[in-house]
Amino acid sequence: MTSPGSQVLIEAPGVHRVEEHTPRQPGPGEALIAVHAVGICGSDREVYQGNRPPGYVRYPLTPGHEWSGTVRAVGAGVPDGLVGRKVVGEGFRNCQVCDRCHAGETTLCTAGYEETGFTRPGAMAATLTLPARLLHPLPDEADLTAAALLEPAACVAAAALKARALPGERVAVVGTGTLGMFAVQLLKAVSPAELLVVGTGYDREALSRRFGASDFRLKDQPLPGDFDVVIETAGSASAARTAAALLRRGGRLVLTGIPAPGADGLDPTDLVVRQLEVHTVFGAPPDAWAHAVRVFGAGLLDPLPLVTHELPLTEFPQAIELVGAGDPKVGKVLLRP
């Protein structure tokens, strides 16, 4: 039997408590996970501050959608072999029966938005119970602290799959946060001829080059315009235009950042005249998760250098402040139940 432990509960925007956690035993098709670590991203800060759009959060709520852990128990219909396995898990609770789900596009499920840590209980707790079909087992030797970052890695893997970068192509990444650093690693893995990273400061240049960047420039510097593929991860008001301007005619652009409403959008004339191919990503479907887990297992993704802080659940408010402080020394913040 799993010990109770603790959990974070956000009762309403700005109001939270750390309370005793009672594990929910898995029902049919479910698995009970002992949480090892849970990451905090900007959307968790939105949940706490009350800035998340209506329909994309449901209070009271235990947050936490980026996590890793170990299967402790399974319900009826779930293979017993999962017990004891290290795992990560998808967040989107898709219906599995609509046309988009059947097409594998589970983040577009027509039954409506449901996601772990936003509308369903998340991983800022000692345990998490969820449908076992959402789990992705990891290699036995996997580092669970590193694996806690595989949710953002899966979102970038979705972008990389849509970008279809080929060996020898010239590729670029706009943005130097967690998503940007994963994009650098995933693009480096396809052996590009050139890999440019564009940021707003030099604080991530060394890490970008460590992960495989061949060039690093600031967004307000003169930039080339002949790249085959660009993945945008910055989410700033002008990031999409900066990314599009890097492309050659017929180049491929994937947008992952979500700027505030009213951002400076792409110029449709420019898109048509230059015949740019534009894709977008919101969350990660199963194929992207599987891809991220495979790449991680192969040693081609190194999340650990992105982690700068590990705190206990009781320091949830301090962790939220760290994430929003804008300090370049703050990378990924993890909570350890």
XYZ file of C-alpha atoms in Angstrom, residues 56-337:
282
model
C -8.817 25.102 -19.807
C -8.781 24.820 -16.006
C -11.142 23.492 -13.333
C -10.782 24.444 -9.652
C -10.110 23.087 -7.053
C -7.158 21.409 -8.693
C -3.949 19.526 -8.013
C -1.671 20.818 -10.808
C 1.222 19.062 -12.503
C 1.328 17.802 -16.101
C 5.102 17.292 -16.531
C 6.092 14.277 -14.462
C 7.898 10.975 -14.130
C 7.348 8.070 -11.775
C 7.055 4.346 -11.167
C 3.970 2.170 -11.545
C 2.914 0.830 -8.137
C -0.391 -0.861 -8.971
C -2.700 -1.498 -11.916
C -6.419 -2.083 -12.262
C -8.318 -4.784 -14.081
C -7.438 -5.187 -17.740
C -3.958 -3.676 -17.404
C -0.915 -5.933 -17.885
C 0.689 -6.810 -14.540
C 4.083 -6.376 -16.210
C 3.675 -2.600 -15.920
C 4.039 -2.772 -12.132
C 7.508 -1.574 -11.172
C 8.185 0.078 -14.529
C 9.499 3.622 -14.798
C 7.039 5.688 -16.842
C 5.977 9.061 -18.128
C 2.468 9.818 -19.357
C 0.413 11.833 -21.794
C -1.739 14.589 -20.360
C -4.598 14.880 -22.849
C -7.558 12.698 -21.812
C -8.889 12.001 -25.296
C -12.141 10.132 -25.961
C -10.557 7.549 -28.343
C -13.700 7.309 -30.496
C -14.032 10.595 -32.432
C -12.602 10.925 -35.939
C -9.607 12.981 -34.766
C -8.704 10.402 -32.117
C -8.972 7.620 -34.694
C -6.614 9.633 -36.905
C -4.094 9.774 -34.044
C -4.653 13.510 -33.531
C -5.648 13.140 -29.889
C -4.855 16.763 -29.020
C -7.708 17.718 -31.370
C -10.253 15.408 -29.700
C -13.747 16.718 -30.512
C -15.153 15.602 -27.163
C -13.626 18.693 -25.562
C -10.513 19.592 -23.609
C -9.507 17.449 -20.636
C -5.902 17.322 -19.392
C -4.022 16.046 -16.364
C -3.052 18.940 -14.112
C -5.583 21.361 -15.586
C -9.045 19.794 -15.532
C -8.062 16.464 -13.905
C -5.879 15.859 -10.823
C -2.201 16.291 -11.627
C 1.155 15.072 -10.383
C 1.970 17.575 -7.639
C 1.157 14.780 -5.216
C 2.724 11.620 -3.884
C 0.793 9.541 -6.392
C -1.168 9.953 -9.606
C -3.891 7.625 -10.885
C -4.685 7.791 -14.604
C -5.632 5.619 -17.603
C -2.808 3.151 -18.248
C -3.191 3.688 -22.014
C -1.561 7.105 -21.540
C 1.660 5.667 -20.105
C 4.969 5.382 -21.945
C 7.371 2.943 -20.250
C 11.007 3.993 -20.001
C 14.181 1.905 -20.076
C 14.972 0.356 -16.685
C 18.150 2.457 -16.415
C 16.358 5.760 -17.181
C 17.046 8.758 -14.936
C 13.613 9.723 -13.601
C 14.695 13.273 -12.778
C 15.654 13.814 -16.414
C 12.496 12.009 -17.586
C 10.289 14.530 -15.764
C 11.033 16.884 -18.675
C 9.748 14.526 -21.357
C 6.362 16.280 -21.595
C 7.848 19.483 -23.067
C 10.226 17.284 -25.060
C 7.219 15.461 -26.546
C 5.677 18.785 -27.612
C 8.904 19.661 -29.418
C 9.053 16.157 -30.867
C 5.636 16.888 -32.406
C 7.171 20.003 -33.984
C 10.200 18.073 -35.231
C 7.990 15.427 -36.842
C 6.007 18.131 -38.640
C 9.190 19.939 -39.700
C 10.529 16.812 -41.451
C 14.125 18.075 -41.342
C 16.491 16.018 -43.477
C 20.221 15.415 -43.090
C 22.198 18.239 -44.659
C 19.414 20.837 -44.440
C 19.930 24.242 -42.856
C 17.776 24.500 -39.739
C 17.117 27.117 -37.066
C 15.430 27.481 -33.686
C 13.876 30.724 -32.432
C 13.676 30.764 -28.626
C 16.080 29.528 -25.956
C 13.812 28.263 -23.180
C 13.185 24.612 -22.349
C 11.336 23.999 -25.634
C 14.037 25.732 -27.644
C 16.805 23.668 -26.085
C 14.921 20.465 -26.847
C 14.381 21.654 -30.427
C 18.137 22.161 -30.787
C 18.820 18.602 -29.620
C 16.151 17.025 -31.822
C 17.314 18.925 -34.911
C 20.971 18.158 -34.203
C 20.057 14.451 -34.212
C 19.210 14.609 -37.953
C 22.701 15.898 -38.884
C 21.932 19.354 -40.315
C 24.451 21.291 -42.357
C 23.867 24.309 -40.126
C 21.951 24.817 -36.889
C 21.271 28.432 -35.882
C 19.733 29.442 -32.559
C 18.136 32.886 -32.200
C 17.609 34.313 -28.714
C 17.090 37.578 -26.877
C 20.287 37.354 -24.794
C 23.547 35.459 -24.626
C 22.719 33.547 -21.426
C 21.832 30.378 -23.372
C 24.528 30.561 -26.056
C 26.916 28.139 -24.332
C 24.155 25.592 -23.686
C 22.873 25.968 -27.258
C 26.313 25.185 -28.616
C 26.704 22.292 -26.164
C 23.488 20.824 -27.562
C 24.702 21.183 -31.158
C 24.120 24.741 -32.389
C 26.672 25.862 -34.990
C 25.715 29.548 -34.684
C 23.963 31.774 -32.141
C 22.548 35.236 -32.789
C 20.306 37.761 -31.104
C 16.930 38.463 -32.707
C 17.775 42.156 -33.211
C 20.986 41.345 -35.078
C 21.057 40.920 -38.875
C 19.758 37.429 -39.602
C 20.069 35.238 -42.708
C 17.011 34.288 -44.749
C 17.842 31.029 -46.462
C 17.006 28.258 -43.974
C 15.062 25.138 -44.941
C 13.397 24.575 -41.553
C 12.662 26.822 -38.565
C 11.052 25.760 -35.279
C 9.712 28.680 -33.213
C 9.456 28.168 -29.438
C 9.651 31.702 -28.022
C 5.979 32.683 -27.872
C 6.791 36.398 -27.957
C 4.694 38.865 -29.929
C 7.163 39.045 -32.827
C 8.642 35.527 -32.727
C 6.549 34.113 -35.576
C 7.648 36.897 -37.964
C 11.274 36.528 -36.910
C 11.050 32.789 -37.581
C 9.359 33.204 -40.974
C 11.956 35.742 -42.104
C 14.710 33.152 -41.603
C 13.236 30.841 -44.232
C 14.095 30.425 -47.886
C 11.216 30.394 -50.379
C 9.277 27.184 -49.860
C 10.769 26.676 -46.400
C 9.003 24.913 -43.536
C 7.960 26.707 -40.337
C 6.590 25.126 -37.147
C 5.134 27.420 -34.473
C 4.861 26.184 -30.868
C 4.826 29.398 -28.834
C 1.560 30.964 -27.655
C 1.913 34.766 -27.496
C -0.549 37.081 -25.799
C -3.614 38.062 -27.870
C -2.913 40.739 -30.443
C 0.563 39.547 -31.388
C 2.185 40.716 -34.602
C 0.993 37.922 -36.891
C 2.443 36.418 -40.038
C 2.002 38.406 -43.229
C -0.309 36.378 -45.515
C 1.157 38.025 -48.621
C 4.628 36.920 -47.563
C 3.372 33.372 -46.882
C 1.769 33.074 -50.314
C 4.461 34.778 -52.407
C 7.250 32.799 -50.749
C 5.109 29.626 -50.602
C 6.016 28.958 -46.972
C 4.732 25.782 -45.353
C 3.421 26.572 -41.850
C 2.525 24.091 -39.098
C 1.502 24.604 -35.484
C 1.697 22.459 -32.342
C -0.471 22.498 -29.207
C 0.402 19.569 -26.981
C 1.766 16.208 -28.079
C -0.134 13.311 -29.697
C 0.916 9.697 -28.994
C 3.354 9.415 -31.910
C 5.278 12.455 -30.670
C 5.411 11.018 -27.137
C 6.699 7.712 -28.482
C 9.299 9.553 -30.558
C 10.502 11.624 -27.578
C 10.781 8.539 -25.363
C 12.737 6.652 -28.047
C 15.129 9.553 -28.627
C 15.604 9.941 -24.849
C 16.244 6.220 -24.471
C 18.818 6.379 -27.257
C 20.749 9.067 -25.387
C 20.057 11.794 -27.957
C 18.125 14.002 -25.506
C 19.845 15.332 -22.383
C 17.290 17.138 -20.199
C 19.360 17.361 -16.988
C 21.376 20.501 -17.907
C 18.040 22.352 -18.134
C 17.153 21.636 -14.467
C 18.376 24.387 -12.124
C 16.144 23.931 -9.064
C 14.632 20.961 -7.198
C 12.284 21.792 -4.319
C 9.873 19.904 -2.039
C 6.116 20.225 -2.571
C 5.881 22.507 0.460
C 7.812 25.149 -1.474
C 5.250 25.319 -4.303
C 4.748 29.118 -4.031
C 8.514 29.713 -4.123
C 8.740 27.485 -7.199
C 5.989 29.449 -8.939
C 7.836 32.698 -8.167
C 11.083 31.296 -9.559
C 9.366 30.349 -12.817
C 7.964 33.856 -13.277
C 10.936 35.873 -12.047
C 12.538 36.295 -15.473
C 15.936 35.405 -14.038
C 18.157 33.939 -16.788
C 19.785 31.723 -14.137
C 16.473 29.934 -13.563
C 15.914 27.026 -15.923
C 13.566 24.144 -15.252
C 12.156 23.989 -11.720
C 11.163 20.579 -10.376
C 9.109 19.660 -7.312
C 9.896 16.384 -5.567
C 6.933 14.759 -3.799
